Amino acid sequence: MADGKIRVLMSKPGIDGHWRGGIVISRALRDAGMELIFGGFQNVEQCVESAIQEDVDVIGLSIHSGAHFAYVKRLLDLIEEKGLTDQFMLLVGGVIPARDFSELKKMGVANVYGPGTMTKDVVEFIKENIKK
Amino acid sequence: MRREYDIDLLIRKFKEKDKIALARLISIIENHPEKASDIFKNFNHIKHDSYIIGITGSPGVGKSTLTGAIAKRLLKEGKSIGVISVDPTSPFSGGAFLGDRVRMTEVSLDPNIFIRSLASRGYRGGISRAVLDITLLYEAFGMDFIIIETVGVGQSEFEIYNLAYTIIVVMVPGYGDAIQMQKAGIIEIGDIYDVNKKDLGGADIAAHIDMMLDDSTFQGGWRPPIVQTNSITGDGVDELIENIWDHKEHIELSDLLSEKKKIRFAYKIKELLYYKIDIVLESLINQDELNHITTKALENKFQIYDLVHDLFSDVKFERKSKS
């Protein structure tokens, strides 16, 4: 029943000012027919509240500050607190060391995208896993 | 991954003022208009009215930031607010980049506000088809105010006129001269004119609007005021709010508000009728036929009226008598 367009929230945790990656991916998702809500700089609470009110399928975090573990953990905790575990697909992109990928996935991140990611890979992953 | 939504459960949660339920009911209504009556039938006993403000203007004039600034002040007065922000859907990909919420981050965690971004999804006139339905959901939720922010519009996209009670037309310095102000359309529909980005000037624009208003007649007895604001610093926003209160009072004390409500529902009813007729039409005329007459039109373009007329020659609309 939740069909229609795939809706994605693009959020930038904290005040890390590296916008470009998030904008490039957002644009690629727009061009792939998705509805992209650009959240910009958000703290954990603002990110989760946006995801709820916009009823998105995917939360994309663009992180370049090195704080990915701390932020992802707080985000997933808050999502659990709201009773929304597994309701959103969580994707993380940015300057994430390859050695951290598997740990992030274990925590509940669906996929991680480092430097050099092809935008089409992100599009395909979302389309394969969100059936609308 | 696919979420299944159970309408009855969502309605129960909605009545407990659950924002997750509100968000999901909006999605259902946006994606499945045919389910709207299943949702709305649960609200028949609710008599609450929200006051609806429309904010419109060209792309980049500051509508979203201004929406955030207005919301901030209304929240301070203890009001609850539902925001609907519309951005355009791409005619090429069907996707959309919704970049209005990002301007309202400051107010986004207040428990008394709910913000929803919508893509226009091919609907014309600067809004999306679901806008009126969502205003009804906000009214059932008990919002004191609803702010509808349109797509960045041009001269002739003024459907917002049918949906909101107080319309703020937002302009910026450099908008145009006295001739530009004489044109029909968007410039005519303001209940309040706001020249935003005050730090860049704009006194000339305010003067041109004033002159344009000098040549207008005001049937409802309301001469639209002109305000200059800086939506980022908040400069002038208090004056804008004062004008919103004045206009609200003006239309509440006269018959204008009930007139505007009538326009709002007449608009929706007509739209629903067209929607039904569209479905009938699609069942009567198939794509092959359309392709066929388009090919014929390429052979002789002056035939287009006749071709359509011929296509309808064996179609007869008739109402069954309700006895």
Short mmCIF file of C-alpha atoms in Angstrom, two decimals:
data_model
loop_
_atom_site.label_atom_id
_atom_site.label_comp_id
_atom_site.label_asym_id
_atom_site.label_seq_id
_atom_site.Cartn_x
_atom_site.Cartn_y
_atom_site.Cartn_z
CA MET A 1 0.00 0.00 0.00
CA ALA A 2 2.97 2.27 0.49
CA ASP A 3 3.60 2.39 -3.23
CA GLY A 4 3.95 5.43 -5.41
CA LYS A 5 7.32 7.09 -5.69
CA ILE A 6 10.35 6.00 -3.72
CA ARG A 7 11.02 8.76 -1.17
CA VAL A 8 14.51 9.38 0.15
CA LEU A 9 15.76 11.76 2.85
CA MET A 10 19.32 13.05 2.34
CA SER A 11 20.71 14.22 5.63
CA LYS A 12 24.05 15.70 6.65
CA PRO A 13 24.82 14.99 10.29
CA GLY A 14 26.14 17.83 12.38
CA ILE A 15 27.88 20.79 10.84
CA ASP A 16 30.24 18.95 8.51
CA GLY A 17 30.25 21.29 5.51
CA HIS A 18 31.11 18.89 2.69
CA TRP A 19 27.92 19.25 0.66
CA ARG A 20 29.00 18.06 -2.75
CA GLY A 21 28.67 14.30 -2.27
CA GLY A 22 25.18 14.56 -0.84
CA ILE A 23 24.10 16.88 -3.64
CA VAL A 24 25.50 14.65 -6.40
CA ILE A 25 23.75 11.56 -5.04
CA SER A 26 20.52 13.50 -4.44
CA ARG A 27 20.54 14.69 -8.01
CA ALA A 28 21.15 11.16 -9.32
CA LEU A 29 18.18 9.86 -7.30
CA ARG A 30 15.99 12.69 -8.63
CA ASP A 31 17.03 11.75 -12.17
CA ALA A 32 16.18 8.11 -11.41
CA GLY A 33 12.56 9.12 -10.71
CA MET A 34 12.68 9.24 -6.93
CA GLU A 35 11.41 11.99 -4.64
CA LEU A 36 14.42 13.29 -2.78
CA ILE A 37 13.92 15.38 0.35
CA PHE A 38 17.06 17.36 1.01
CA GLY A 39 17.37 17.71 4.76
CA GLY A 40 20.74 19.46 4.83
CA PHE A 41 22.47 19.83 8.19
CA GLN A 42 20.50 17.90 10.79
CA ASN A 43 21.09 16.46 14.21
CA VAL A 44 19.85 12.95 14.99
CA GLU A 45 16.47 14.14 16.28
CA GLN A 46 15.86 16.39 13.27
CA CYS A 47 16.83 13.60 10.88
CA VAL A 48 14.46 11.04 12.42
CA GLU A 49 11.61 13.55 12.70
CA SER A 50 12.06 14.48 9.02
CA ALA A 51 12.09 10.82 8.01
CA ILE A 52 8.84 10.29 9.94
CA GLN A 53 6.98 13.36 8.69
CA GLU A 54 8.10 12.88 5.09
CA ASP A 55 7.30 9.14 5.31
CA VAL A 56 10.47 8.23 3.44
CA ASP A 57 11.60 4.74 2.48
CA VAL A 58 15.30 5.52 2.63
CA ILE A 59 17.48 7.65 4.91
CA GLY A 60 20.78 8.61 3.31
CA LEU A 61 23.52 9.99 5.56
CA SER A 62 26.39 11.87 4.00
CA ILE A 63 29.22 11.81 6.52
CA HIS A 64 32.72 13.23 6.08
CA SER A 65 33.63 13.95 9.68
CA GLY A 66 34.70 10.52 10.86
CA ALA A 67 31.77 10.38 13.28
CA HIS A 68 29.93 7.64 11.38
CA PHE A 69 29.83 5.05 14.18
CA ALA A 70 28.64 7.48 16.85
CA TYR A 71 26.02 9.05 14.60
CA VAL A 72 24.67 5.80 13.16
CA LYS A 73 24.37 4.29 16.62
CA ARG A 74 22.42 7.26 17.99
CA LEU A 75 20.23 7.33 14.92
CA LEU A 76 19.38 3.63 15.12
CA ASP A 77 18.74 3.93 18.87
CA LEU A 78 16.30 6.78 18.32
CA ILE A 79 14.56 4.90 15.51
CA GLU A 80 14.18 1.92 17.85
CA GLU A 81 12.89 4.18 20.64
CA LYS A 82 10.17 5.41 18.27
CA GLY A 83 9.20 1.82 17.48
CA LEU A 84 10.30 2.14 13.86
CA THR A 85 13.05 -0.48 13.67
CA ASP A 86 13.42 -1.82 10.10
CA GLN A 87 10.96 0.74 8.74
CA PHE A 88 13.65 2.72 6.92
CA MET A 89 16.51 1.61 4.72
CA LEU A 90 19.62 3.32 6.05
CA LEU A 91 22.45 4.16 3.62
CA VAL A 92 25.71 5.82 4.57
CA GLY A 93 28.09 7.57 2.18
CA GLY A 94 31.12 9.78 2.37
CA VAL A 95 34.67 9.42 3.56
CA ILE A 96 34.23 6.10 5.31
CA PRO A 97 37.29 3.83 5.65
CA ALA A 98 36.69 0.49 3.89
CA ARG A 99 37.58 -1.36 7.10
CA ASP A 100 34.50 0.15 8.78
CA PHE A 101 31.99 -1.04 6.16
CA SER A 102 31.27 -4.45 7.66
CA GLU A 103 30.87 -3.08 11.18
CA LEU A 104 28.38 -0.45 9.93
CA LYS A 105 26.42 -3.14 8.11
CA LYS A 106 26.37 -5.27 11.23
CA MET A 107 24.85 -2.32 13.10
CA GLY A 108 21.99 -2.15 10.59
CA VAL A 109 23.19 0.02 7.69
CA ALA A 110 21.96 -1.48 4.42
CA ASN A 111 24.92 -0.32 2.36
CA VAL A 112 27.95 1.97 2.59
CA TYR A 113 29.38 4.07 -0.22
CA GLY A 114 32.89 5.42 -0.15
CA PRO A 115 34.79 7.71 -2.52
CA GLY A 116 34.60 6.65 -6.18
CA THR A 117 31.06 5.28 -5.88
CA MET A 118 29.13 5.18 -9.16
CA THR A 119 25.78 6.92 -8.73
CA LYS A 120 24.06 4.19 -10.74
CA ASP A 121 25.10 1.63 -8.11
CA VAL A 122 23.23 3.60 -5.44
CA VAL A 123 20.17 3.92 -7.68
CA GLU A 124 20.17 0.21 -8.51
CA PHE A 125 20.60 -0.86 -4.89
CA ILE A 126 17.63 1.25 -3.78
CA LYS A 127 15.42 0.13 -6.66
CA GLU A 128 16.24 -3.53 -6.06
CA ASN A 129 15.48 -3.36 -2.38
CA ILE A 130 12.53 -1.00 -2.21
CA LYS A 131 9.68 -2.50 -4.13
CA LYS A 132 7.24 0.13 -5.26
CA MET B 1 11.43 -3.90 1.74
CA ARG B 2 7.82 -2.83 1.58
CA ARG B 3 5.67 -1.29 4.27
CA GLU B 4 2.04 -2.30 4.52
CA TYR B 5 -0.33 0.28 5.93
CA ASP B 6 -3.50 -0.68 7.78
CA ILE B 7 -5.96 2.20 7.51
CA ASP B 8 -8.01 1.31 10.61
CA LEU B 9 -4.93 1.09 12.80
CA LEU B 10 -3.59 4.36 11.38
CA ILE B 11 -6.89 6.13 12.04
CA ARG B 12 -6.83 4.97 15.68
CA LYS B 13 -3.28 6.29 16.09
CA PHE B 14 -4.15 9.49 14.20
CA LYS B 15 -6.90 10.22 16.70
CA GLU B 16 -4.30 9.92 19.47
CA LYS B 17 -2.36 12.68 17.62
CA ASP B 18 0.33 10.31 16.40
CA LYS B 19 2.51 12.02 13.78
CA ILE B 20 3.66 8.74 12.24
CA ALA B 21 0.02 7.92 11.50
CA LEU B 22 -0.56 11.40 10.05
CA ALA B 23 2.50 11.00 7.78
CA ARG B 24 1.34 7.62 6.53
CA LEU B 25 -2.23 8.71 5.91
CA ILE B 26 -0.81 11.55 3.80
CA SER B 27 1.13 8.97 1.75
CA ILE B 28 -1.98 6.87 1.23
CA ILE B 29 -3.99 9.87 0.10
CA GLU B 30 -1.21 11.07 -2.16
CA ASN B 31 -0.71 7.68 -3.82
CA HIS B 32 -4.27 6.33 -3.72
CA PRO B 33 -6.87 9.09 -3.99
CA GLU B 34 -9.51 6.37 -4.34
CA LYS B 35 -8.92 5.48 -0.68
CA ALA B 36 -9.60 9.04 0.54
CA SER B 37 -13.24 8.36 1.34
CA ASP B 38 -12.27 5.33 3.47
CA ILE B 39 -10.11 7.68 5.51
CA PHE B 40 -12.37 10.72 5.64
CA LYS B 41 -15.46 8.76 6.68
CA ASN B 42 -13.81 8.42 10.11
CA PHE B 43 -13.81 12.19 10.58
CA ASN B 44 -17.47 12.99 9.93
CA HIS B 45 -17.97 14.11 13.52
CA ILE B 46 -15.02 16.55 13.52
CA LYS B 47 -16.04 20.19 13.16
CA HIS B 48 -12.61 21.81 13.57
CA ASP B 49 -11.51 24.44 11.02
CA SER B 50 -7.91 25.43 10.46
CA TYR B 51 -6.98 28.83 9.12
CA ILE B 52 -5.20 28.42 5.79
CA ILE B 53 -2.41 30.71 4.64
CA GLY B 54 -1.00 30.45 1.11
CA ILE B 55 2.51 31.58 0.24
CA THR B 56 3.37 31.97 -3.41
CA GLY B 57 5.93 33.66 -5.65
CA SER B 58 8.73 32.96 -8.10
CA PRO B 59 11.50 30.41 -7.45
CA GLY B 60 14.16 31.61 -5.04
CA VAL B 61 12.27 34.56 -3.54
CA GLY B 62 12.44 33.03 -0.07
CA LYS B 63 9.05 31.35 0.35
CA SER B 64 10.36 28.44 2.41
CA THR B 65 12.51 30.59 4.69
CA LEU B 66 9.57 32.93 5.13
CA THR B 67 7.29 29.96 5.91
CA GLY B 68 9.78 28.95 8.60
CA ALA B 69 9.90 32.51 9.98
CA ILE B 70 6.10 32.81 10.11
CA ALA B 71 5.80 29.35 11.67
CA LYS B 72 8.35 30.28 14.34
CA ARG B 73 6.23 33.23 15.47
CA LEU B 74 2.94 31.32 15.37
CA LEU B 75 4.51 28.50 17.43
CA LYS B 76 5.64 31.08 19.97
CA GLU B 77 2.00 32.07 20.36
CA GLY B 78 1.17 28.46 21.11
CA LYS B 79 -0.46 27.67 17.77
CA SER B 80 -0.20 24.31 16.03
CA ILE B 81 0.76 24.36 12.38
CA GLY B 82 0.63 22.02 9.42
CA VAL B 83 2.92 22.98 6.56
CA ILE B 84 2.61 21.74 2.99
CA SER B 85 5.54 22.65 0.74
CA VAL B 86 5.34 21.82 -2.94
CA ASP B 87 8.26 21.56 -5.35
CA PRO B 88 8.14 20.54 -9.01
CA THR B 89 8.30 17.00 -10.36
CA SER B 90 10.65 16.53 -13.31
CA PRO B 91 8.76 16.07 -16.59
CA PHE B 92 11.68 13.93 -17.77
CA SER B 93 12.41 11.51 -14.92
CA GLY B 94 9.28 11.82 -12.77
CA GLY B 95 11.60 12.44 -9.82
CA ALA B 96 11.86 15.53 -7.66
CA PHE B 97 14.37 17.36 -5.50
CA LEU B 98 12.36 18.67 -2.56
CA GLY B 99 14.39 21.45 -1.00
CA ASP B 100 11.94 23.40 1.16
CA ARG B 101 12.19 21.58 4.49
CA VAL B 102 15.90 22.37 4.63
CA ARG B 103 14.95 26.04 5.18
CA MET B 104 12.77 25.21 8.19
CA THR B 105 15.17 23.11 10.26
CA GLU B 106 15.03 25.59 13.15
CA VAL B 107 11.34 24.93 13.81
CA SER B 108 11.25 21.31 12.69
CA LEU B 109 11.48 19.75 16.17
CA ASP B 110 8.69 21.77 17.75
CA PRO B 111 5.98 19.29 18.80
CA ASN B 112 3.31 21.64 17.44
CA ILE B 113 4.49 21.65 13.83
CA PHE B 114 4.23 19.09 11.09
CA ILE B 115 5.99 19.71 7.78
CA ARG B 116 5.39 17.72 4.63
CA SER B 117 7.16 18.20 1.30
CA LEU B 118 5.21 17.28 -1.80
CA ALA B 119 6.23 16.87 -5.42
CA SER B 120 3.79 18.39 -7.90
CA ARG B 121 3.55 15.03 -9.76
CA GLY B 122 2.47 16.59 -13.03
CA TYR B 123 -0.29 18.71 -11.52
CA ARG B 124 -0.48 22.25 -12.83
CA GLY B 125 -1.04 25.57 -11.18
CA GLY B 126 1.80 25.53 -8.66
CA ILE B 127 0.41 22.89 -6.28
CA SER B 128 -0.15 19.13 -6.33
CA ARG B 129 -3.39 17.21 -6.58
CA ALA B 130 -3.14 16.01 -2.98
CA VAL B 131 -2.88 19.47 -1.40
CA LEU B 132 -6.56 19.95 -0.57
CA ASP B 133 -6.86 16.41 0.79
CA ILE B 134 -3.88 17.01 3.05
CA THR B 135 -5.39 20.26 4.34
CA LEU B 136 -8.43 18.17 5.31
CA LEU B 137 -6.18 15.72 7.16
CA TYR B 138 -4.51 18.61 8.99
CA GLU B 139 -7.93 19.98 9.93
CA ALA B 140 -8.97 16.59 11.29
CA PHE B 141 -5.69 16.47 13.21
CA GLY B 142 -6.67 19.75 14.86
CA MET B 143 -4.08 22.14 13.44
CA ASP B 144 -4.76 25.82 14.23
CA PHE B 145 -3.02 26.99 11.07
CA ILE B 146 -2.09 25.47 7.75
CA ILE B 147 0.57 27.06 5.57
CA ILE B 148 0.63 26.00 1.93
CA GLU B 149 3.80 26.97 0.12
CA THR B 150 3.46 26.65 -3.64
CA VAL B 151 5.97 25.63 -6.26
CA GLY B 152 8.07 28.60 -7.39
CA VAL B 153 5.52 30.00 -9.80
CA GLY B 154 5.45 32.11 -12.93
CA GLN B 155 2.72 34.53 -13.92
CA SER B 156 -0.22 32.22 -14.38
CA GLU B 157 0.00 29.52 -11.73
CA PHE B 158 -2.46 30.65 -9.13
CA GLU B 159 -4.49 27.59 -8.10
CA ILE B 160 -3.52 28.51 -4.53
CA TYR B 161 -6.20 31.18 -4.82
CA ASN B 162 -8.78 28.39 -4.52
CA LEU B 163 -7.25 26.76 -1.49
CA ALA B 164 -6.10 29.39 1.00
CA TYR B 165 -7.86 32.15 2.93
CA THR B 166 -4.97 34.61 3.18
CA ILE B 167 -2.59 34.71 0.22
CA ILE B 168 0.86 36.21 0.54
CA VAL B 169 2.56 36.97 -2.77
CA VAL B 170 6.30 37.12 -2.20
CA MET B 171 8.52 39.19 -4.47
CA VAL B 172 12.13 40.34 -4.41
CA PRO B 173 14.07 43.43 -5.45
CA GLY B 174 14.39 43.60 -9.24
CA TYR B 175 10.98 42.00 -9.83
CA GLY B 176 9.96 44.45 -12.55
CA ASP B 177 8.62 47.89 -13.32
CA ALA B 178 5.18 49.50 -13.32
CA ILE B 179 4.20 47.67 -16.54
CA GLN B 180 4.96 44.28 -14.99
CA MET B 181 2.58 45.11 -12.15
CA GLN B 182 -0.35 45.70 -14.53
CA LYS B 183 -0.38 42.13 -15.83
CA ALA B 184 -3.13 39.73 -14.96
CA GLY B 185 -2.50 36.61 -12.92
CA ILE B 186 -0.31 36.08 -9.92
CA ILE B 187 0.03 39.80 -9.21
CA GLU B 188 -3.73 40.09 -8.74
CA ILE B 189 -4.24 37.45 -6.10
CA GLY B 190 -2.31 38.80 -3.13
CA ASP B 191 -4.10 39.64 0.11
CA ILE B 192 -0.70 40.76 1.35
CA TYR B 193 2.36 41.59 -0.76
CA ASP B 194 5.75 40.90 0.69
CA VAL B 195 8.93 42.24 -0.87
CA ASN B 196 11.49 39.92 0.66
CA LYS B 197 15.30 40.20 0.75
CA LYS B 198 14.89 43.71 2.11
CA ASP B 199 18.65 43.95 2.63
CA LEU B 200 18.97 44.14 -1.18
CA GLY B 201 16.52 47.04 -1.54
CA GLY B 202 13.05 46.66 -2.98
CA ALA B 203 11.46 49.96 -1.92
CA ASP B 204 10.87 50.65 -5.65
CA ILE B 205 9.01 47.36 -6.04
CA ALA B 206 6.85 48.18 -3.02
CA ALA B 207 6.07 51.58 -4.59
CA HIS B 208 5.15 49.99 -7.93
CA ILE B 209 2.78 47.57 -6.19
CA ASP B 210 1.27 50.48 -4.29
CA MET B 211 0.65 52.33 -7.55
CA MET B 212 -0.87 49.22 -9.09
CA LEU B 213 -3.21 48.98 -6.09
CA ASP B 214 -4.18 52.65 -6.57
CA ASP B 215 -5.73 51.61 -9.88
CA SER B 216 -7.56 48.63 -8.41
CA THR B 217 -10.97 48.29 -6.84
CA PHE B 218 -11.35 46.20 -3.72
CA GLN B 219 -14.70 44.45 -3.73
CA GLY B 220 -14.20 42.90 -0.35
CA GLY B 221 -13.15 46.22 1.13
CA TRP B 222 -9.58 45.04 1.76
CA ARG B 223 -6.69 46.96 0.27
CA PRO B 224 -3.72 44.58 0.36
CA PRO B 225 -0.90 45.93 2.50
CA ILE B 226 2.71 45.81 1.32
CA VAL B 227 5.43 44.60 3.66
CA GLN B 228 9.18 44.41 3.28
CA THR B 229 10.94 41.54 5.02
CA ASN B 230 14.23 39.81 5.45
CA SER B 231 13.11 36.26 6.09
CA ILE B 232 16.55 35.14 7.28
CA THR B 233 17.03 37.75 10.02
CA GLY B 234 13.29 38.00 10.69
CA ASP B 235 13.28 41.74 10.02
CA GLY B 236 9.74 42.81 9.06
CA VAL B 237 8.19 39.42 9.80
CA ASP B 238 6.31 40.75 12.85
CA GLU B 239 4.66 43.36 10.64
CA LEU B 240 3.78 40.64 8.13
CA ILE B 241 2.16 38.60 10.92
CA GLU B 242 0.19 41.69 12.07
CA ASN B 243 -1.14 41.97 8.53
CA ILE B 244 -2.10 38.30 8.49
CA TRP B 245 -4.12 38.83 11.72
CA ASP B 246 -5.76 41.94 10.23
CA HIS B 247 -6.73 40.13 7.06
CA LYS B 248 -7.98 37.13 8.99
CA GLU B 249 -10.13 39.39 11.13
CA HIS B 250 -11.37 41.27 8.08
CA ILE B 251 -12.57 38.15 6.27
CA GLU B 252 -13.96 36.54 9.41
CA LEU B 253 -16.07 39.58 10.24
CA SER B 254 -17.38 39.92 6.70
CA ASP B 255 -18.86 37.15 4.55
CA LEU B 256 -15.55 36.73 2.78
CA LEU B 257 -14.35 33.73 4.76
CA SER B 258 -17.45 31.69 4.02
CA GLU B 259 -17.10 32.79 0.40
CA LYS B 260 -13.52 31.54 0.35
CA LYS B 261 -14.54 28.25 1.92
CA LYS B 262 -17.18 27.86 -0.77
CA ILE B 263 -14.54 28.46 -3.45
CA ARG B 264 -12.29 25.89 -1.80
CA PHE B 265 -14.83 23.09 -1.91
CA ALA B 266 -16.35 24.03 -5.27
CA TYR B 267 -12.84 23.79 -6.69
CA LYS B 268 -12.28 20.33 -5.25
CA ILE B 269 -15.68 19.04 -6.25
CA LYS B 270 -15.15 20.17 -9.82
CA GLU B 271 -11.74 18.54 -9.83
CA LEU B 272 -13.18 15.26 -8.57
CA LEU B 273 -15.84 15.37 -11.27
CA TYR B 274 -13.21 15.90 -13.97
CA TYR B 275 -11.21 13.06 -12.48
CA LYS B 276 -14.19 10.75 -12.86
CA ILE B 277 -14.87 11.97 -16.38
CA ASP B 278 -11.21 11.37 -17.26
CA ILE B 279 -11.57 7.75 -16.22
CA VAL B 280 -14.69 7.39 -18.37
CA LEU B 281 -12.90 9.04 -21.28
CA GLU B 282 -9.90 6.77 -21.00
CA SER B 283 -12.16 3.75 -21.09
CA LEU B 284 -13.89 5.08 -24.23
CA ILE B 285 -10.88 6.20 -26.22
CA ASN B 286 -7.77 4.09 -26.39
CA GLN B 287 -4.18 5.04 -27.10
CA ASP B 288 -4.27 3.49 -30.61
CA GLU B 289 -7.09 5.79 -31.60
CA LEU B 290 -5.23 8.76 -30.20
CA ASN B 291 -2.10 7.77 -32.12
CA HIS B 292 -4.19 7.34 -35.24
CA ILE B 293 -5.69 10.80 -35.14
CA THR B 294 -2.33 12.35 -34.23
CA THR B 295 -0.88 10.78 -37.40
CA LYS B 296 -3.81 12.13 -39.37
CA ALA B 297 -3.25 15.57 -37.88
CA LEU B 298 0.32 15.47 -39.13
CA GLU B 299 -1.05 14.97 -42.66
CA ASN B 300 -3.44 17.90 -42.35
CA LYS B 301 -3.04 20.08 -39.30
CA PHE B 302 -6.13 22.14 -40.08
CA GLN B 303 -8.25 19.06 -39.42
CA ILE B 304 -7.61 18.77 -35.69
CA TYR B 305 -11.02 20.04 -34.57
CA ASP B 306 -12.83 17.74 -37.02
CA LEU B 307 -10.77 14.72 -36.01
CA VAL B 308 -11.68 15.11 -32.36
CA HIS B 309 -15.29 15.81 -33.25
CA ASP B 310 -15.42 12.59 -35.32
CA LEU B 311 -13.92 10.59 -32.48
CA PHE B 312 -16.82 11.66 -30.30
CA SER B 313 -19.53 11.19 -32.90
CA ASP B 314 -20.52 7.81 -31.47
CA VAL B 315 -20.10 8.77 -27.81
CA LYS B 316 -23.17 9.68 -25.87
CA PHE B 317 -23.14 10.84 -22.25
CA GLU B 318 -26.32 10.30 -20.35
CA ARG B 319 -27.34 10.46 -16.69
CA LYS B 320 -29.51 7.74 -15.33
CA SER B 321 -32.48 9.14 -13.48
CA LYS B 322 -32.20 8.49 -9.74
CA SER B 323 -35.58 7.10 -8.88
#
